[in-house]
JSON list of C-alpha atoms in Angstrom, two decimals:
[
{"chain": "A", "resi": 86, "resn": "UNK", "atom": "CA", "xyz": [40.32, 47.21, -18.76]},
{"chain": "A", "resi": 87, "resn": "UNK", "atom": "CA", "xyz": [38.64, 45.82, -15.71]},
{"chain": "A", "resi": 88, "resn": "UNK", "atom": "CA", "xyz": [40.81, 45.18, -12.66]},
{"chain": "A", "resi": 89, "resn": "UNK", "atom": "CA", "xyz": [40.22, 43.67, -9.25]},
{"chain": "A", "resi": 90, "resn": "UNK", "atom": "CA", "xyz": [42.35, 44.70, -6.29]},
{"chain": "A", "resi": 91, "resn": "UNK", "atom": "CA", "xyz": [42.67, 42.95, -2.96]},
{"chain": "A", "resi": 92, "resn": "UNK", "atom": "CA", "xyz": [44.89, 45.16, -0.86]},
{"chain": "A", "resi": 93, "resn": "UNK", "atom": "CA", "xyz": [45.42, 42.71, 2.01]},
{"chain": "A", "resi": 94, "resn": "UNK", "atom": "CA", "xyz": [47.75, 39.85, 1.01]},
{"chain": "A", "resi": 95, "resn": "UNK", "atom": "CA", "xyz": [47.36, 38.24, 4.45]},
{"chain": "A", "resi": 96, "resn": "UNK", "atom": "CA", "xyz": [45.09, 38.62, 7.44]},
{"chain": "A", "resi": 97, "resn": "UNK", "atom": "CA", "xyz": [44.68, 36.92, 10.78]},
{"chain": "A", "resi": 98, "resn": "UNK", "atom": "CA", "xyz": [41.66, 36.69, 13.02]},
{"chain": "A", "resi": 99, "resn": "UNK", "atom": "CA", "xyz": [40.96, 35.05, 16.33]},
{"chain": "A", "resi": 100, "resn": "UNK", "atom": "CA", "xyz": [38.55, 32.13, 16.25]},
{"chain": "A", "resi": 101, "resn": "UNK", "atom": "CA", "xyz": [34.93, 33.25, 16.85]},
{"chain": "A", "resi": 102, "resn": "UNK", "atom": "CA", "xyz": [35.77, 36.84, 15.92]},
{"chain": "A", "resi": 103, "resn": "UNK", "atom": "CA", "xyz": [34.64, 38.76, 12.85]},
{"chain": "A", "resi": 104, "resn": "UNK", "atom": "CA", "xyz": [36.93, 39.68, 9.95]},
{"chain": "A", "resi": 105, "resn": "UNK", "atom": "CA", "xyz": [36.42, 41.77, 6.83]},
{"chain": "A", "resi": 106, "resn": "UNK", "atom": "CA", "xyz": [38.32, 41.19, 3.59]},
{"chain": "A", "resi": 107, "resn": "UNK", "atom": "CA", "xyz": [38.56, 44.12, 1.19]},
{"chain": "A", "resi": 108, "resn": "UNK", "atom": "CA", "xyz": [38.10, 44.18, -2.55]},
{"chain": "A", "resi": 109, "resn": "UNK", "atom": "CA", "xyz": [37.88, 47.05, -4.99]},
{"chain": "A", "resi": 110, "resn": "UNK", "atom": "CA", "xyz": [37.35, 46.84, -8.71]},
{"chain": "A", "resi": 111, "resn": "UNK", "atom": "CA", "xyz": [37.48, 49.10, -11.68]},
{"chain": "A", "resi": 112, "resn": "UNK", "atom": "CA", "xyz": [34.88, 49.02, -14.43]},
{"chain": "A", "resi": 113, "resn": "UNK", "atom": "CA", "xyz": [32.85, 51.35, -16.58]},
{"chain": "A", "resi": 114, "resn": "UNK", "atom": "CA", "xyz": [30.06, 48.79, -16.89]},
{"chain": "A", "resi": 115, "resn": "UNK", "atom": "CA", "xyz": [26.81, 48.86, -14.96]},
{"chain": "A", "resi": 116, "resn": "UNK", "atom": "CA", "xyz": [25.76, 45.24, -15.37]},
{"chain": "A", "resi": 117, "resn": "UNK", "atom": "CA", "xyz": [28.16, 42.74, -13.87]},
{"chain": "A", "resi": 118, "resn": "UNK", "atom": "CA", "xyz": [28.61, 40.13, -11.17]},
{"chain": "A", "resi": 119, "resn": "UNK", "atom": "CA", "xyz": [30.98, 39.96, -8.22]},
{"chain": "A", "resi": 120, "resn": "UNK", "atom": "CA", "xyz": [32.13, 36.85, -6.42]},
{"chain": "A", "resi": 121, "resn": "UNK", "atom": "CA", "xyz": [34.11, 35.69, -3.45]},
{"chain": "A", "resi": 122, "resn": "UNK", "atom": "CA", "xyz": [35.81, 32.31, -3.80]},
{"chain": "A", "resi": 123, "resn": "UNK", "atom": "CA", "xyz": [37.57, 30.32, -1.10]},
{"chain": "A", "resi": 124, "resn": "UNK", "atom": "CA", "xyz": [40.57, 28.10, -1.83]},
{"chain": "A", "resi": 125, "resn": "UNK", "atom": "CA", "xyz": [41.55, 25.93, 1.16]},
{"chain": "A", "resi": 126, "resn": "UNK", "atom": "CA", "xyz": [44.89, 24.06, 1.30]},
{"chain": "A", "resi": 127, "resn": "UNK", "atom": "CA", "xyz": [43.21, 21.19, -0.60]},
{"chain": "A", "resi": 128, "resn": "UNK", "atom": "CA", "xyz": [43.30, 23.60, -3.62]},
{"chain": "A", "resi": 129, "resn": "UNK", "atom": "CA", "xyz": [39.65, 23.07, -4.52]},
{"chain": "A", "resi": 130, "resn": "UNK", "atom": "CA", "xyz": [38.02, 26.44, -5.12]},
{"chain": "A", "resi": 131, "resn": "UNK", "atom": "CA", "xyz": [34.58, 26.95, -3.63]},
{"chain": "A", "resi": 132, "resn": "UNK", "atom": "CA", "xyz": [32.14, 29.74, -4.36]},
{"chain": "A", "resi": 133, "resn": "UNK", "atom": "CA", "xyz": [31.39, 31.57, -1.11]},
{"chain": "A", "resi": 134, "resn": "UNK", "atom": "CA", "xyz": [29.02, 34.25, -2.24]},
{"chain": "A", "resi": 135, "resn": "UNK", "atom": "CA", "xyz": [27.96, 36.19, -5.34]},
{"chain": "A", "resi": 136, "resn": "UNK", "atom": "CA", "xyz": [26.38, 39.57, -5.91]},
{"chain": "A", "resi": 137, "resn": "UNK", "atom": "CA", "xyz": [24.57, 40.89, -8.95]},
{"chain": "A", "resi": 138, "resn": "UNK", "atom": "CA", "xyz": [25.43, 44.55, -9.50]},
{"chain": "A", "resi": 139, "resn": "UNK", "atom": "CA", "xyz": [21.82, 45.49, -10.21]},
{"chain": "A", "resi": 140, "resn": "UNK", "atom": "CA", "xyz": [20.75, 44.28, -6.77]},
{"chain": "A", "resi": 141, "resn": "UNK", "atom": "CA", "xyz": [21.07, 46.86, -4.04]},
{"chain": "A", "resi": 142, "resn": "UNK", "atom": "CA", "xyz": [20.62, 44.34, -1.25]},
{"chain": "A", "resi": 143, "resn": "UNK", "atom": "CA", "xyz": [23.84, 42.87, 0.04]},
{"chain": "A", "resi": 144, "resn": "UNK", "atom": "CA", "xyz": [24.15, 39.10, -0.40]},
{"chain": "A", "resi": 145, "resn": "UNK", "atom": "CA", "xyz": [24.46, 36.85, 2.64]},
{"chain": "A", "resi": 146, "resn": "UNK", "atom": "CA", "xyz": [25.22, 33.17, 3.05]},
{"chain": "A", "resi": 147, "resn": "UNK", "atom": "CA", "xyz": [25.07, 32.03, 6.66]},
{"chain": "A", "resi": 148, "resn": "UNK", "atom": "CA", "xyz": [28.17, 33.54, 8.38]},
{"chain": "A", "resi": 149, "resn": "UNK", "atom": "CA", "xyz": [29.32, 35.22, 5.18]},
{"chain": "A", "resi": 150, "resn": "UNK", "atom": "CA", "xyz": [28.02, 38.56, 4.02]},
{"chain": "A", "resi": 151, "resn": "UNK", "atom": "CA", "xyz": [29.17, 41.28, 1.67]},
{"chain": "A", "resi": 152, "resn": "UNK", "atom": "CA", "xyz": [29.17, 45.04, 1.77]},
{"chain": "A", "resi": 153, "resn": "UNK", "atom": "CA", "xyz": [28.60, 46.06, -1.82]},
{"chain": "A", "resi": 154, "resn": "UNK", "atom": "CA", "xyz": [29.17, 49.74, -2.52]},
{"chain": "A", "resi": 155, "resn": "UNK", "atom": "CA", "xyz": [28.55, 50.14, -6.25]},
{"chain": "A", "resi": 156, "resn": "UNK", "atom": "CA", "xyz": [29.45, 53.83, -6.51]},
{"chain": "A", "resi": 157, "resn": "UNK", "atom": "CA", "xyz": [32.69, 53.26, -4.63]},
{"chain": "A", "resi": 158, "resn": "UNK", "atom": "CA", "xyz": [33.32, 50.03, -6.57]},
{"chain": "A", "resi": 159, "resn": "UNK", "atom": "CA", "xyz": [33.93, 48.19, -3.34]},
{"chain": "A", "resi": 160, "resn": "UNK", "atom": "CA", "xyz": [32.94, 44.63, -2.49]},
{"chain": "A", "resi": 161, "resn": "UNK", "atom": "CA", "xyz": [34.12, 43.49, 0.93]},
{"chain": "A", "resi": 162, "resn": "UNK", "atom": "CA", "xyz": [33.50, 40.11, 2.53]},
{"chain": "A", "resi": 163, "resn": "UNK", "atom": "CA", "xyz": [32.61, 39.81, 6.20]},
{"chain": "A", "resi": 164, "resn": "UNK", "atom": "CA", "xyz": [33.06, 36.51, 7.97]},
{"chain": "A", "resi": 165, "resn": "UNK", "atom": "CA", "xyz": [31.31, 36.31, 11.32]},
{"chain": "A", "resi": 166, "resn": "UNK", "atom": "CA", "xyz": [32.10, 33.84, 14.09]},
{"chain": "A", "resi": 167, "resn": "UNK", "atom": "CA", "xyz": [35.31, 32.75, 12.33]},
{"chain": "A", "resi": 168, "resn": "UNK", "atom": "CA", "xyz": [36.04, 29.04, 12.44]},
{"chain": "A", "resi": 169, "resn": "UNK", "atom": "CA", "xyz": [39.25, 27.09, 11.91]},
{"chain": "A", "resi": 170, "resn": "UNK", "atom": "CA", "xyz": [37.80, 25.73, 8.68]},
{"chain": "A", "resi": 171, "resn": "UNK", "atom": "CA", "xyz": [37.62, 29.27, 7.29]},
{"chain": "A", "resi": 172, "resn": "UNK", "atom": "CA", "xyz": [41.40, 29.35, 6.94]},
{"chain": "A", "resi": 173, "resn": "UNK", "atom": "CA", "xyz": [42.04, 29.62, 3.23]},
{"chain": "A", "resi": 174, "resn": "UNK", "atom": "CA", "xyz": [42.97, 31.89, 0.37]},
{"chain": "A", "resi": 175, "resn": "UNK", "atom": "CA", "xyz": [40.04, 34.14, -0.58]},
{"chain": "A", "resi": 176, "resn": "UNK", "atom": "CA", "xyz": [39.67, 35.52, -4.08]},
{"chain": "A", "resi": 177, "resn": "UNK", "atom": "CA", "xyz": [37.45, 38.36, -5.13]},
{"chain": "A", "resi": 178, "resn": "UNK", "atom": "CA", "xyz": [36.30, 38.17, -8.75]},
{"chain": "A", "resi": 179, "resn": "UNK", "atom": "CA", "xyz": [34.44, 40.26, -11.30]},
{"chain": "A", "resi": 180, "resn": "UNK", "atom": "CA", "xyz": [32.60, 39.15, -14.37]},
{"chain": "A", "resi": 181, "resn": "UNK", "atom": "CA", "xyz": [30.59, 40.94, -16.97]},
{"chain": "A", "resi": 182, "resn": "UNK", "atom": "CA", "xyz": [27.85, 38.97, -18.64]},
{"chain": "A", "resi": 183, "resn": "UNK", "atom": "CA", "xyz": [29.22, 36.93, -21.57]},
{"chain": "A", "resi": 184, "resn": "UNK", "atom": "CA", "xyz": [32.76, 37.91, -20.73]},
{"chain": "A", "resi": 185, "resn": "UNK", "atom": "CA", "xyz": [35.68, 36.34, -18.95]},
{"chain": "A", "resi": 186, "resn": "UNK", "atom": "CA", "xyz": [36.06, 36.39, -15.18]},
{"chain": "A", "resi": 187, "resn": "UNK", "atom": "CA", "xyz": [38.82, 38.46, -13.57]},
{"chain": "A", "resi": 188, "resn": "UNK", "atom": "CA", "xyz": [40.27, 37.56, -10.19]},
{"chain": "A", "resi": 189, "resn": "UNK", "atom": "CA", "xyz": [42.08, 39.57, -7.57]},
{"chain": "A", "resi": 190, "resn": "UNK", "atom": "CA", "xyz": [45.45, 38.38, -6.26]},
{"chain": "A", "resi": 191, "resn": "UNK", "atom": "CA", "xyz": [43.86, 36.89, -3.15]},
{"chain": "A", "resi": 192, "resn": "UNK", "atom": "CA", "xyz": [43.96, 37.33, 0.60]},
{"chain": "A", "resi": 193, "resn": "UNK", "atom": "CA", "xyz": [45.32, 34.55, 2.77]},
{"chain": "A", "resi": 194, "resn": "UNK", "atom": "CA", "xyz": [43.25, 34.28, 5.92]},
{"chain": "A", "resi": 195, "resn": "UNK", "atom": "CA", "xyz": [44.68, 32.70, 9.06]},
{"chain": "A", "resi": 196, "resn": "UNK", "atom": "CA", "xyz": [42.43, 31.68, 11.94]},
{"chain": "A", "resi": 197, "resn": "UNK", "atom": "CA", "xyz": [44.10, 31.82, 15.35]},
{"chain": "A", "resi": 198, "resn": "UNK", "atom": "CA", "xyz": [42.79, 29.31, 17.90]},
{"chain": "B", "resi": 221, "resn": "UNK", "atom": "CA", "xyz": [27.33, 12.45, -7.52]},
{"chain": "B", "resi": 222, "resn": "UNK", "atom": "CA", "xyz": [31.02, 12.60, -8.45]},
{"chain": "B", "resi": 223, "resn": "UNK", "atom": "CA", "xyz": [32.66, 16.02, -8.49]},
{"chain": "B", "resi": 224, "resn": "UNK", "atom": "CA", "xyz": [34.83, 17.56, -11.15]},
{"chain": "B", "resi": 225, "resn": "UNK", "atom": "CA", "xyz": [37.72, 15.23, -11.89]},
{"chain": "B", "resi": 226, "resn": "UNK", "atom": "CA", "xyz": [41.01, 16.44, -13.24]},
{"chain": "B", "resi": 227, "resn": "UNK", "atom": "CA", "xyz": [43.74, 14.13, -14.41]},
{"chain": "B", "resi": 228, "resn": "UNK", "atom": "CA", "xyz": [46.56, 13.81, -13.83]},
{"chain": "B", "resi": 229, "resn": "UNK", "atom": "CA", "xyz": [46.97, 15.50, -10.42]},
{"chain": "B", "resi": 230, "resn": "UNK", "atom": "CA", "xyz": [50.68, 16.11, -10.96]},
{"chain": "B", "resi": 231, "resn": "UNK", "atom": "CA", "xyz": [52.78, 16.30, -14.07]},
{"chain": "B", "resi": 232, "resn": "UNK", "atom": "CA", "xyz": [56.43, 17.00, -14.76]},
{"chain": "B", "resi": 233, "resn": "UNK", "atom": "CA", "xyz": [57.55, 17.98, -18.24]},
{"chain": "B", "resi": 234, "resn": "UNK", "atom": "CA", "xyz": [60.58, 19.57, -19.82]},
{"chain": "B", "resi": 235, "resn": "UNK", "atom": "CA", "xyz": [60.79, 22.70, -21.88]},
{"chain": "B", "resi": 236, "resn": "UNK", "atom": "CA", "xyz": [59.70, 22.27, -25.46]},
{"chain": "B", "resi": 237, "resn": "UNK", "atom": "CA", "xyz": [57.42, 19.34, -24.76]},
{"chain": "B", "resi": 238, "resn": "UNK", "atom": "CA", "xyz": [53.66, 19.44, -25.04]},
{"chain": "B", "resi": 239, "resn": "UNK", "atom": "CA", "xyz": [51.09, 18.41, -22.48]},
{"chain": "B", "resi": 240, "resn": "UNK", "atom": "CA", "xyz": [47.41, 17.50, -22.40]},
{"chain": "B", "resi": 241, "resn": "UNK", "atom": "CA", "xyz": [45.29, 17.90, -19.28]},
{"chain": "B", "resi": 242, "resn": "UNK", "atom": "CA", "xyz": [41.88, 16.36, -18.84]},
{"chain": "B", "resi": 243, "resn": "UNK", "atom": "CA", "xyz": [38.74, 17.47, -17.05]},
{"chain": "B", "resi": 244, "resn": "UNK", "atom": "CA", "xyz": [35.60, 15.44, -16.48]},
{"chain": "B", "resi": 245, "resn": "UNK", "atom": "CA", "xyz": [32.72, 17.65, -15.38]},
{"chain": "B", "resi": 246, "resn": "UNK", "atom": "CA", "xyz": [29.98, 16.77, -12.96]},
{"chain": "B", "resi": 247, "resn": "UNK", "atom": "CA", "xyz": [27.42, 14.55, -14.66]},
{"chain": "B", "resi": 248, "resn": "UNK", "atom": "CA", "xyz": [24.88, 16.70, -16.48]},
{"chain": "B", "resi": 249, "resn": "UNK", "atom": "CA", "xyz": [27.06, 19.80, -16.57]},
{"chain": "B", "resi": 250, "resn": "UNK", "atom": "CA", "xyz": [27.60, 21.19, -20.03]},
{"chain": "B", "resi": 251, "resn": "UNK", "atom": "CA", "xyz": [29.89, 24.13, -19.37]},
{"chain": "B", "resi": 252, "resn": "UNK", "atom": "CA", "xyz": [33.59, 23.77, -18.59]},
{"chain": "B", "resi": 253, "resn": "UNK", "atom": "CA", "xyz": [36.10, 26.53, -17.83]},
{"chain": "B", "resi": 254, "resn": "UNK", "atom": "CA", "xyz": [39.85, 26.39, -17.37]},
{"chain": "B", "resi": 255, "resn": "UNK", "atom": "CA", "xyz": [42.08, 28.58, -15.22]},
{"chain": "B", "resi": 256, "resn": "UNK", "atom": "CA", "xyz": [45.79, 28.96, -14.63]},
{"chain": "B", "resi": 257, "resn": "UNK", "atom": "CA", "xyz": [47.06, 29.76, -11.15]},
{"chain": "B", "resi": 258, "resn": "UNK", "atom": "CA", "xyz": [50.63, 30.93, -10.52]},
{"chain": "B", "resi": 259, "resn": "UNK", "atom": "CA", "xyz": [52.23, 32.75, -7.57]},
{"chain": "B", "resi": 260, "resn": "UNK", "atom": "CA", "xyz": [53.19, 35.68, -9.79]},
{"chain": "B", "resi": 261, "resn": "UNK", "atom": "CA", "xyz": [50.14, 36.19, -12.00]},
{"chain": "B", "resi": 262, "resn": "UNK", "atom": "CA", "xyz": [47.52, 34.78, -9.68]},
{"chain": "B", "resi": 263, "resn": "UNK", "atom": "CA", "xyz": [44.40, 33.18, -11.03]},
{"chain": "B", "resi": 264, "resn": "UNK", "atom": "CA", "xyz": [43.76, 33.75, -14.72]},
{"chain": "B", "resi": 265, "resn": "UNK", "atom": "CA", "xyz": [40.97, 32.60, -16.98]},
{"chain": "B", "resi": 266, "resn": "UNK", "atom": "CA", "xyz": [41.99, 30.44, -19.94]},
{"chain": "B", "resi": 267, "resn": "UNK", "atom": "CA", "xyz": [38.88, 29.24, -21.78]},
{"chain": "B", "resi": 268, "resn": "UNK", "atom": "CA", "xyz": [35.22, 28.50, -21.41]},
{"chain": "B", "resi": 269, "resn": "UNK", "atom": "CA", "xyz": [33.42, 25.79, -23.38]},
{"chain": "B", "resi": 270, "resn": "UNK", "atom": "CA", "xyz": [29.75, 25.04, -23.74]},
{"chain": "B", "resi": 271, "resn": "UNK", "atom": "CA", "xyz": [28.29, 22.33, -25.94]},
{"chain": "B", "resi": 272, "resn": "UNK", "atom": "CA", "xyz": [31.66, 21.76, -27.65]},
{"chain": "B", "resi": 273, "resn": "UNK", "atom": "CA", "xyz": [32.01, 25.43, -28.57]},
{"chain": "B", "resi": 274, "resn": "UNK", "atom": "CA", "xyz": [34.50, 27.87, -27.11]},
{"chain": "B", "resi": 275, "resn": "UNK", "atom": "CA", "xyz": [32.50, 30.73, -25.63]},
{"chain": "B", "resi": 276, "resn": "UNK", "atom": "CA", "xyz": [35.26, 32.84, -24.11]},
{"chain": "B", "resi": 277, "resn": "UNK", "atom": "CA", "xyz": [39.02, 32.96, -24.22]},
{"chain": "B", "resi": 278, "resn": "UNK", "atom": "CA", "xyz": [41.53, 34.62, -21.93]},
{"chain": "B", "resi": 279, "resn": "UNK", "atom": "CA", "xyz": [44.69, 36.46, -22.91]},
{"chain": "B", "resi": 280, "resn": "UNK", "atom": "CA", "xyz": [47.00, 33.53, -23.48]},
{"chain": "B", "resi": 281, "resn": "UNK", "atom": "CA", "xyz": [49.23, 32.74, -26.45]},
{"chain": "B", "resi": 282, "resn": "UNK", "atom": "CA", "xyz": [48.15, 30.32, -29.14]},
{"chain": "B", "resi": 283, "resn": "UNK", "atom": "CA", "xyz": [50.25, 27.58, -27.50]},
{"chain": "B", "resi": 284, "resn": "UNK", "atom": "CA", "xyz": [47.31, 27.14, -25.16]},
{"chain": "B", "resi": 285, "resn": "UNK", "atom": "CA", "xyz": [44.35, 25.39, -26.72]},
{"chain": "B", "resi": 286, "resn": "UNK", "atom": "CA", "xyz": [41.40, 23.41, -25.59]},
{"chain": "B", "resi": 287, "resn": "UNK", "atom": "CA", "xyz": [38.42, 21.45, -26.71]},
{"chain": "B", "resi": 288, "resn": "UNK", "atom": "CA", "xyz": [35.24, 19.92, -25.40]},
{"chain": "B", "resi": 289, "resn": "UNK", "atom": "CA", "xyz": [33.80, 16.60, -26.41]},
{"chain": "B", "resi": 290, "resn": "UNK", "atom": "CA", "xyz": [30.18, 15.59, -26.93]},
{"chain": "B", "resi": 291, "resn": "UNK", "atom": "CA", "xyz": [30.08, 14.08, -23.42]},
{"chain": "B", "resi": 292, "resn": "UNK", "atom": "CA", "xyz": [31.18, 17.49, -22.03]},
{"chain": "B", "resi": 293, "resn": "UNK", "atom": "CA", "xyz": [34.61, 16.22, -21.03]},
{"chain": "B", "resi": 294, "resn": "UNK", "atom": "CA", "xyz": [37.27, 18.76, -21.83]},
{"chain": "B", "resi": 295, "resn": "UNK", "atom": "CA", "xyz": [40.97, 18.77, -22.54]},
{"chain": "B", "resi": 296, "resn": "UNK", "atom": "CA", "xyz": [43.47, 21.55, -22.66]},
{"chain": "B", "resi": 297, "resn": "UNK", "atom": "CA", "xyz": [46.75, 21.36, -24.48]},
{"chain": "B", "resi": 298, "resn": "UNK", "atom": "CA", "xyz": [49.90, 23.39, -24.08]},
{"chain": "B", "resi": 299, "resn": "UNK", "atom": "CA", "xyz": [52.49, 23.05, -26.81]},
{"chain": "B", "resi": 300, "resn": "UNK", "atom": "CA", "xyz": [56.17, 24.00, -26.70]},
{"chain": "B", "resi": 301, "resn": "UNK", "atom": "CA", "xyz": [56.19, 24.27, -22.93]},
{"chain": "B", "resi": 302, "resn": "UNK", "atom": "CA", "xyz": [58.05, 27.13, -21.27]},
{"chain": "B", "resi": 303, "resn": "UNK", "atom": "CA", "xyz": [59.28, 27.39, -17.68]},
{"chain": "B", "resi": 304, "resn": "UNK", "atom": "CA", "xyz": [56.62, 30.01, -17.05]},
{"chain": "B", "resi": 305, "resn": "UNK", "atom": "CA", "xyz": [53.88, 27.51, -17.82]},
{"chain": "B", "resi": 306, "resn": "UNK", "atom": "CA", "xyz": [54.54, 25.85, -14.46]},
{"chain": "B", "resi": 307, "resn": "UNK", "atom": "CA", "xyz": [51.27, 26.35, -12.63]},
{"chain": "B", "resi": 308, "resn": "UNK", "atom": "CA", "xyz": [48.21, 24.83, -11.09]},
{"chain": "B", "resi": 309, "resn": "UNK", "atom": "CA", "xyz": [45.59, 24.36, -13.80]},
{"chain": "B", "resi": 310, "resn": "UNK", "atom": "CA", "xyz": [42.05, 24.37, -12.52]},
{"chain": "B", "resi": 311, "resn": "UNK", "atom": "CA", "xyz": [38.93, 23.21, -14.29]},
{"chain": "B", "resi": 312, "resn": "UNK", "atom": "CA", "xyz": [35.39, 24.13, -13.30]},
{"chain": "B", "resi": 313, "resn": "UNK", "atom": "CA", "xyz": [32.05, 22.90, -14.54]},
{"chain": "B", "resi": 314, "resn": "UNK", "atom": "CA", "xyz": [28.56, 24.30, -14.37]},
{"chain": "B", "resi": 315, "resn": "UNK", "atom": "CA", "xyz": [25.17, 23.16, -15.48]},
{"chain": "B", "resi": 316, "resn": "UNK", "atom": "CA", "xyz": [24.72, 25.80, -18.09]},
{"chain": "B", "resi": 317, "resn": "UNK", "atom": "CA", "xyz": [26.54, 28.75, -19.60]},
{"chain": "B", "resi": 318, "resn": "UNK", "atom": "CA", "xyz": [26.00, 32.26, -18.36]},
{"chain": "B", "resi": 319, "resn": "UNK", "atom": "CA", "xyz": [25.48, 33.68, -14.91]},
{"chain": "B", "resi": 320, "resn": "UNK", "atom": "CA", "xyz": [22.01, 32.54, -13.92]},
{"chain": "B", "resi": 321, "resn": "UNK", "atom": "CA", "xyz": [21.47, 32.50, -10.16]},
{"chain": "B", "resi": 322, "resn": "UNK", "atom": "CA", "xyz": [21.55, 28.71, -9.99]},
{"chain": "B", "resi": 323, "resn": "UNK", "atom": "CA", "xyz": [24.45, 28.30, -12.43]},
{"chain": "B", "resi": 324, "resn": "UNK", "atom": "CA", "xyz": [27.26, 27.74, -9.96]},
{"chain": "B", "resi": 325, "resn": "UNK", "atom": "CA", "xyz": [30.74, 26.70, -10.95]},
{"chain": "B", "resi": 326, "resn": "UNK", "atom": "CA", "xyz": [32.21, 23.65, -9.21]},
{"chain": "B", "resi": 327, "resn": "UNK", "atom": "CA", "xyz": [35.96, 23.31, -9.29]},
{"chain": "B", "resi": 328, "resn": "UNK", "atom": "CA", "xyz": [38.23, 20.33, -9.53]},
{"chain": "B", "resi": 329, "resn": "UNK", "atom": "CA", "xyz": [41.34, 19.91, -7.39]},
{"chain": "B", "resi": 330, "resn": "UNK", "atom": "CA", "xyz": [43.58, 20.92, -10.26]},
{"chain": "B", "resi": 331, "resn": "UNK", "atom": "CA", "xyz": [46.59, 19.58, -12.12]},
{"chain": "B", "resi": 332, "resn": "UNK", "atom": "CA", "xyz": [49.96, 20.77, -10.86]},
{"chain": "B", "resi": 333, "resn": "UNK", "atom": "CA", "xyz": [52.26, 21.12, -13.89]},
{"chain": "B", "resi": 334, "resn": "UNK", "atom": "CA", "xyz": [55.97, 21.57, -13.38]},
{"chain": "B", "resi": 335, "resn": "UNK", "atom": "CA", "xyz": [58.12, 22.46, -16.37]},
{"chain": "B", "resi": 336, "resn": "UNK", "atom": "CA", "xyz": [61.85, 21.79, -15.94]}
]
């Protein structure tokens, strides 16, 4: 069975600094998708970034980028120039085509002013 | 354009009762998914509907059911409530089914269910 592991339950970063959130997953599939979602205190989940496993190039969205290591089954999220609004719970997720999505337990990110 | 609307926002029930939660997707979206979020189990997928048909189902007992109407609105029902059903239930909608690059899921703010 596929699993997603986020080993850091909580992290803190100084405003304007860079932080990396870790995620590893276990699968025997070769075609799948990986996601990072953000859940701020308002509870509304927002998609931050997604990566197709067949793409070697790492996805980027403004200050957010991923380091996708397919062989190592690692999918970390880097947030550059951290802002107070980045404070949230971050979930890593895995989904195979036509199958259900599986989430990690989440990492709570605190931004220190 | 209105976002995903979930009603009610908060709900308190007692054990043994049943509950129905509602989700109105973004206008034009035809796919709706439901998730359960608890401190212990985290975020878990419940169901996915597209064009009134269930496309995927998570590992939940038969007490959890759902449906989608012709206008894409969706409801989920939990019968014979247990204490462990206390959770935040999230709904998400997307334009289409599948994982096309432009098929992004938009989430509602959730329904907080407390079972006493």
